[in-house]
Amino acid sequence: MEFITSSFYPTEILALIQYKFLRSNNKSKEISSWSERKKRCYQFLEMTSGSFSSIIMELEQEYRDLICMFYLVLRGMDTIEDDMTIPIDKKIPLLRTFHEKISQKDWIFTENGPNEKDRQLLMEFDVVIEEFLLLPKECQDIIIDITKRMGNGMADYIEKTSHDRYSIITIKEFDEYCHYVAGLVGIGINDLFNAVGAKVPSTSKNSKIIISMGLFLQKINIVRDFTEDLNENRKYWPKQIWTKYVEEIDELILPENKISSIYCLSEMILNTLLHVIECLDYLFTVKNGDILIFGFAAKPLIIAYATLALTFKNYNTFAVKNKVKIRKGEAAKLVLQCTDMYEVARLFREYTKVILKKNNDSSDPNFMQINIACGQMLLY
């Protein structure tokens, strides 16, 4: 299917073939010597993370195992948070104590709803725990600390919103939520790299730009997944934004509100665009270090930015089934092009031009601010 969607783009077909070849080579390294338990963890990584798994696989094994286990631990906790079938009085204590579960051998969770897509990960979570406990103690402590902070942040958010029909009211709350579920991930990854001697910047001196990368990635997911989340009664778009355009958030999907919905989408994207410069600032700090770590940081960012450009002014964002996604061939091409800071900055400028070209409705209340944000990006 991925070759069909890229059939009118010959360079993407070539990129897909090349990327699949590289992935095959990467996966064949060392795998034959892995334990069955470790192989299962990497199967879960591929099942739950999509394209991110291939980016993780490009890292050296020392880094790769750390990020794999960190991701699976947080994915397990996130699967509990996302599951709307779990009663709040059960969910909140689980989130607050999840950091303790990851050190308890044989712990599993079997109470996810039947339609929760990542429920199997938690049903076999004892496999993850066994591999987690093989990590260096310093790295275990980092993962436990981030998991604790994130779990408490998620629980606080649920408690705060359990008595309100809307999940997030203000833009400040929106940033706080994204900080807990994604900003802390960036902090944890940077700390893990530092713990094993990788050439990455100090976390304490660069926390603002590290957190901003997490916010950027999370906000794009929230924008893109609007309808999917709404169908599951998850309302992450801040009320402070959408009430400017409709009276109730679910009215954004109504055809008669198309123009208002597009303008609301513009403001959500503008809010996300404000993080781009700081994302590039972080990449600039790692550009002279390990090329694989640079690629690990840069690739998700440019794929996310391409997704943002595709989502901008795209009414399919509000469609029931047609989830907005860039072509896999385009994603493969971008991944292969993330070779250095110069090339990554060029790619960001190209997609900024796409956004500027689509920003052609001066009646959009966000028209001027989007132009200004894009102009700053082009000057980077």
Coordinates of C-alpha atoms in Angstrom, one line a residue:
M1 CA 0.0 0.0 0.0
E2 CA 2.8 2.4 0.9
F3 CA 4.3 2.0 -2.6
I4 CA 0.9 2.7 -4.2
T5 CA 0.4 6.0 -2.4
S6 CA 3.9 7.1 -3.5
S7 CA 3.5 5.8 -7.1
F8 CA 3.4 9.4 -8.5
Y9 CA 6.6 10.3 -6.6
P10 CA 9.5 8.4 -8.1
T11 CA 12.0 9.7 -5.5
E12 CA 9.8 8.4 -2.7
I13 CA 9.6 5.0 -4.2
L14 CA 13.4 5.0 -4.3
A15 CA 13.6 6.2 -0.7
L16 CA 11.2 3.5 0.5
I17 CA 13.3 0.8 -1.1
Q18 CA 16.5 2.2 0.3
Y19 CA 15.0 2.7 3.7
K20 CA 13.5 -0.8 3.9
F21 CA 17.0 -2.1 3.0
L22 CA 18.6 -0.1 5.7
R23 CA 16.0 -1.2 8.2
S24 CA 16.5 -4.8 7.3
N25 CA 20.2 -4.5 7.8
N26 CA 19.8 -2.7 11.1
K27 CA 17.3 -5.3 12.4
S28 CA 19.6 -8.2 11.4
K29 CA 22.4 -7.0 13.6
E30 CA 22.7 -8.8 16.9
I31 CA 19.1 -10.0 16.8
S32 CA 20.1 -13.6 16.5
S33 CA 21.9 -13.5 19.8
W34 CA 19.0 -11.8 21.7
S35 CA 17.0 -13.6 24.3
E36 CA 13.4 -14.4 23.4
R37 CA 12.3 -11.9 26.1
K38 CA 14.3 -9.1 24.5
K39 CA 13.0 -10.0 21.0
R40 CA 9.5 -9.7 22.4
C41 CA 10.2 -6.3 23.8
Y42 CA 11.3 -5.1 20.4
Q43 CA 8.2 -6.7 18.8
F44 CA 6.2 -4.6 21.2
L45 CA 8.2 -1.5 20.3
E46 CA 7.3 -2.0 16.6
M47 CA 3.6 -2.8 17.4
T48 CA 3.1 0.3 19.6
S49 CA 5.3 3.0 18.2
G50 CA 4.9 2.8 14.4
S51 CA 7.6 4.7 12.5
F52 CA 9.3 5.7 15.7
S53 CA 10.6 2.1 16.1
S54 CA 12.7 2.3 13.0
I55 CA 14.3 5.5 14.2
I56 CA 15.1 3.9 17.5
M57 CA 16.6 0.9 15.7
E58 CA 19.2 3.1 14.0
L59 CA 20.8 3.9 17.3
E60 CA 23.8 2.0 18.7
Q61 CA 22.7 -0.9 20.8
E62 CA 23.8 0.8 24.1
Y63 CA 21.4 3.7 23.4
R64 CA 18.8 1.7 21.6
D65 CA 18.0 -0.6 24.5
L66 CA 17.7 2.4 26.9
I67 CA 15.2 4.2 24.6
C68 CA 13.3 1.0 23.8
M69 CA 12.7 0.2 27.5
F70 CA 11.9 3.8 28.4
Y71 CA 9.4 4.0 25.5
L72 CA 7.7 0.7 26.5
V73 CA 7.4 1.7 30.2
L74 CA 5.8 5.0 29.3
R75 CA 3.6 3.4 26.6
G76 CA 2.3 1.0 29.2
M77 CA 1.4 3.8 31.5
D78 CA -0.1 5.8 28.7
T79 CA -2.3 2.8 27.7
I80 CA -3.8 3.0 31.2
E81 CA -4.4 6.7 30.9
D82 CA -5.9 6.5 27.4
D83 CA -8.3 3.7 28.3
M84 CA -11.7 5.3 29.0
T85 CA -13.2 2.0 30.2
I86 CA -11.0 2.0 33.3
P87 CA -12.9 3.7 36.2
I88 CA -11.3 6.9 37.5
D89 CA -11.0 5.5 41.1
K90 CA -8.9 2.7 39.7
K91 CA -7.0 4.6 37.1
I92 CA -5.7 7.4 39.3
P93 CA -4.0 5.1 41.9
L94 CA -2.5 3.0 39.0
L95 CA -1.0 6.1 37.4
R96 CA 0.4 7.4 40.7
T97 CA 2.1 4.0 41.5
F98 CA 3.0 2.9 38.1
H99 CA 6.7 3.8 38.7
E100 CA 6.7 1.2 41.5
K101 CA 5.2 -1.5 39.2
I102 CA 8.1 -1.4 36.8
S103 CA 10.4 -2.9 39.4
Q104 CA 8.0 -5.6 40.5
K105 CA 8.8 -8.9 38.7
D106 CA 5.8 -10.7 37.2
W107 CA 3.5 -7.6 37.4
I108 CA 1.0 -7.5 34.5
F109 CA -2.3 -5.7 33.9
T110 CA -5.2 -7.4 32.3
E111 CA -8.1 -5.0 32.9
N112 CA -7.9 -2.9 29.8
G113 CA -11.0 -2.7 27.6
P114 CA -11.1 -5.2 24.7
N115 CA -10.7 -2.5 22.1
E116 CA -7.6 -0.8 23.7
K117 CA -5.1 -1.2 20.9
D118 CA -2.0 -1.7 23.1
R119 CA -3.6 -3.9 25.8
Q120 CA -1.3 -6.9 24.9
L121 CA 1.7 -4.9 26.0
L122 CA 0.3 -4.7 29.6
M123 CA -0.8 -8.3 29.5
E124 CA 2.8 -9.3 29.0
F125 CA 4.4 -6.4 30.9
D126 CA 6.4 -8.9 33.0
V127 CA 8.6 -9.3 30.0
V128 CA 9.3 -5.5 29.9
I129 CA 10.0 -5.5 33.6
E130 CA 12.6 -8.2 33.3
E131 CA 14.5 -6.3 30.6
F132 CA 14.1 -3.0 32.4
L133 CA 15.8 -4.5 35.5
L134 CA 18.9 -5.4 33.3
L135 CA 19.6 -1.7 32.6
P136 CA 22.3 0.2 34.6
K137 CA 21.0 1.3 38.0
E138 CA 21.5 5.0 37.1
C139 CA 19.3 4.6 34.0
Q140 CA 16.6 2.7 35.9
D141 CA 16.5 5.5 38.4
I142 CA 16.1 8.1 35.6
I143 CA 13.2 6.1 34.1
I144 CA 11.5 5.6 37.5
D145 CA 11.8 9.3 38.2
I146 CA 10.3 10.4 34.9
T147 CA 7.5 7.7 35.2
K148 CA 6.6 8.9 38.7
R149 CA 6.5 12.6 37.6
M150 CA 4.5 11.8 34.5
G151 CA 2.1 9.4 36.3
N152 CA 1.4 12.0 39.0
G153 CA 0.9 14.7 36.3
M154 CA -1.6 12.5 34.4
A155 CA -3.4 11.7 37.6
D156 CA -3.6 15.4 38.6
Y157 CA -5.0 16.2 35.2
I158 CA -7.7 13.5 35.5
E159 CA -8.7 14.6 38.9
K160 CA -8.8 18.2 37.8
T161 CA -11.0 17.5 34.8
S162 CA -13.2 14.7 36.2
H163 CA -15.8 17.2 37.3
D164 CA -15.7 19.2 34.1
R165 CA -17.1 18.2 30.7
Y166 CA -14.1 19.7 29.0
S167 CA -10.6 18.2 29.5
I168 CA -8.5 21.4 29.0
I169 CA -9.8 24.9 29.6
T170 CA -6.8 27.3 29.1
I171 CA -3.8 27.4 26.9
K172 CA -1.7 27.2 30.1
E173 CA -3.4 24.0 31.0
F174 CA -2.8 22.7 27.5
D175 CA 1.0 23.4 27.9
E176 CA 1.0 21.8 31.3
Y177 CA -0.7 18.6 30.0
C178 CA 1.7 18.4 27.1
H179 CA 4.6 18.9 29.5
Y180 CA 3.6 15.9 31.6
V181 CA 2.9 13.5 28.7
A182 CA 5.7 14.6 26.4
G183 CA 8.0 17.3 27.7
L184 CA 9.2 15.0 30.5
V185 CA 10.0 12.4 27.8
G186 CA 12.5 14.7 26.3
I187 CA 14.1 15.3 29.6
G188 CA 14.3 11.6 30.4
I189 CA 15.9 10.8 27.0
N190 CA 18.5 13.5 27.3
D191 CA 19.3 12.3 30.9
L192 CA 19.6 8.7 29.7
F193 CA 22.0 9.8 26.9
N194 CA 24.0 11.8 29.4
A195 CA 24.1 8.9 31.9
V196 CA 25.9 6.6 29.4
G197 CA 28.3 9.3 28.2
A198 CA 26.7 10.3 24.9
K199 CA 27.6 13.7 23.4
V200 CA 24.4 15.6 24.2
P201 CA 23.9 19.0 26.0
S202 CA 23.4 19.3 29.7
T203 CA 19.7 18.8 30.6
S204 CA 19.7 21.4 33.3
K205 CA 21.1 24.1 31.1
N206 CA 18.8 23.2 28.1
S207 CA 15.6 22.1 29.8
K208 CA 13.4 24.8 28.2
I209 CA 14.3 23.8 24.6
I210 CA 14.2 20.1 25.4
I211 CA 10.7 20.4 26.9
S212 CA 9.6 22.5 23.9
M213 CA 10.5 19.6 21.6
G214 CA 8.1 17.4 23.5
L215 CA 5.4 20.0 23.4
F216 CA 5.8 20.4 19.7
L217 CA 5.5 16.7 19.0
Q218 CA 2.6 16.2 21.4
K219 CA 0.6 19.2 20.1
I220 CA 0.9 18.0 16.5
N221 CA -0.5 14.6 17.6
I222 CA -3.4 16.3 19.4
V223 CA -4.2 18.5 16.4
R224 CA -4.1 15.5 14.0
D225 CA -6.0 13.1 16.2
F226 CA -8.9 15.5 17.0
T227 CA -11.7 13.4 15.7
E228 CA -10.3 10.1 17.0
D229 CA -9.9 11.6 20.4
L230 CA -13.4 13.2 20.3
N231 CA -14.9 9.8 19.5
E232 CA -13.3 8.4 22.7
N233 CA -14.6 11.4 24.7
R234 CA -11.0 12.8 24.9
K235 CA -11.1 16.6 24.4
Y236 CA -7.5 18.0 24.4
W237 CA -8.0 21.2 22.3
P238 CA -8.2 24.0 24.9
K239 CA -11.5 25.6 25.4
Q240 CA -9.8 29.0 25.4
I241 CA -9.2 28.5 21.7
W242 CA -12.2 26.6 20.3
T243 CA -14.9 28.8 22.0
K244 CA -13.8 31.6 19.7
Y245 CA -15.2 29.6 16.8
V246 CA -18.0 27.3 18.0
E247 CA -20.2 27.0 21.1
E248 CA -19.4 23.3 21.7
I249 CA -16.3 21.5 20.7
D250 CA -18.1 18.7 18.8
E251 CA -19.6 21.3 16.5
L252 CA -16.2 21.6 14.8
I253 CA -17.0 18.5 12.8
L254 CA -20.2 19.8 11.4
P255 CA -20.1 20.7 7.7
E256 CA -22.0 24.0 8.3
N257 CA -19.1 25.1 10.5
K258 CA -16.4 24.4 8.0
I259 CA -14.9 27.9 7.8
S260 CA -15.0 28.4 11.6
S261 CA -13.4 24.9 12.1
I262 CA -10.6 25.7 9.7
Y263 CA -9.9 29.0 11.5
C264 CA -9.9 27.1 14.8
L265 CA -7.4 24.6 13.3
S266 CA -5.3 27.6 12.2
E267 CA -5.0 28.8 15.8
M268 CA -4.1 25.3 17.1
I269 CA -1.4 25.1 14.5
L270 CA -0.2 28.6 15.3
N271 CA 0.1 27.6 18.9
T272 CA 2.3 24.6 17.8
L273 CA 4.4 26.7 15.4
L274 CA 5.7 28.8 18.4
H275 CA 7.8 25.8 19.4
V276 CA 9.7 25.4 16.1
I277 CA 12.6 27.7 16.8
E278 CA 13.4 26.1 20.1
C279 CA 13.3 22.6 18.5
L280 CA 15.9 23.8 16.0
D281 CA 17.9 25.4 18.9
Y282 CA 18.2 21.9 20.5
L283 CA 19.3 20.3 17.2
F284 CA 21.9 23.0 16.9
T285 CA 23.3 22.0 20.3
V286 CA 23.7 18.3 19.2
K287 CA 24.8 18.9 15.6
N288 CA 28.5 18.3 16.3
G289 CA 28.0 15.2 18.5
D290 CA 27.0 11.6 17.6
I291 CA 25.4 11.7 14.1
L292 CA 23.0 8.9 15.1
I293 CA 21.7 10.8 18.1
F294 CA 21.4 13.9 16.0
G295 CA 19.3 11.9 13.5
F296 CA 17.3 10.3 16.3
A297 CA 16.3 13.9 17.5
A298 CA 15.9 15.4 14.1
K299 CA 13.8 12.8 12.2
P300 CA 10.7 12.8 14.4
L301 CA 10.7 16.6 14.3
I302 CA 10.8 16.9 10.6
I303 CA 8.2 14.2 10.0
A304 CA 6.0 16.0 12.6
Y305 CA 6.5 19.3 10.8
A306 CA 5.6 17.8 7.5
T307 CA 2.5 16.5 9.1
L308 CA 1.7 19.9 10.5
A309 CA 2.1 21.5 7.0
L310 CA -0.3 18.8 5.6
T311 CA -2.8 19.4 8.4
F312 CA -2.8 23.2 8.0
K313 CA -6.1 24.3 6.3
N314 CA -6.9 20.7 5.7
Y315 CA -10.6 20.0 6.6
N316 CA -9.9 16.3 6.6
T317 CA -8.6 16.8 10.1
F318 CA -12.3 16.8 11.1
A319 CA -13.3 13.8 9.0
V320 CA -14.5 10.7 10.9
K321 CA -12.2 8.2 9.2
N322 CA -9.6 10.0 7.0
K323 CA -6.8 10.5 9.4
V324 CA -4.3 13.0 8.0
K325 CA -0.9 11.4 7.4
I326 CA 2.0 12.1 5.2
R327 CA 2.9 9.4 2.7
K328 CA 5.2 6.7 4.0
G329 CA 7.4 7.4 1.0
E330 CA 7.6 11.0 2.0
A331 CA 8.5 10.0 5.5
A332 CA 11.2 7.6 4.3
K333 CA 12.7 10.3 2.1
L334 CA 12.8 12.8 5.0
V335 CA 14.5 10.3 7.2
L336 CA 17.2 9.7 4.7
Q337 CA 17.7 13.4 4.2
C338 CA 18.3 14.2 7.9
T339 CA 22.1 14.0 7.6
D340 CA 23.2 17.3 9.2
M341 CA 21.9 20.5 10.6
Y342 CA 22.1 22.3 7.3
E343 CA 19.9 19.8 5.6
V344 CA 17.4 19.7 8.4
A345 CA 17.1 23.5 8.5
R346 CA 16.6 23.4 4.7
L347 CA 13.7 20.9 5.1
F348 CA 12.1 23.0 7.9
R349 CA 12.2 26.0 5.5
E350 CA 10.7 24.0 2.7
Y351 CA 7.7 23.0 4.8
T352 CA 7.4 26.5 6.2
K353 CA 7.0 27.7 2.6
V354 CA 4.2 25.1 2.2
I355 CA 2.4 26.6 5.2
L356 CA 2.9 30.2 4.0
K357 CA 1.5 29.3 0.6
K358 CA -1.6 27.8 2.2
N359 CA -2.0 30.8 4.5
N360 CA -3.8 32.7 1.8
D361 CA -7.1 33.7 3.6
S362 CA -6.6 37.2 5.1
S363 CA -10.0 36.7 6.9
D364 CA -8.5 34.0 9.1
P365 CA -8.0 35.7 12.5
N366 CA -4.6 34.0 12.7
F367 CA -3.4 35.0 9.2
M368 CA -0.9 37.6 10.3
Q369 CA 0.5 35.8 13.3
I370 CA 1.1 32.7 11.2
N371 CA 2.9 34.8 8.6
I372 CA 5.1 36.3 11.4
A373 CA 5.9 32.9 12.9
C374 CA 6.8 31.5 9.5
G375 CA 8.9 34.5 8.7
Q376 CA 10.9 33.9 11.9
M377 CA 11.4 30.3 10.8
L378 CA 12.7 31.3 7.4
L379 CA 15.3 33.6 9.0
Y380 CA 16.7 30.8 11.1

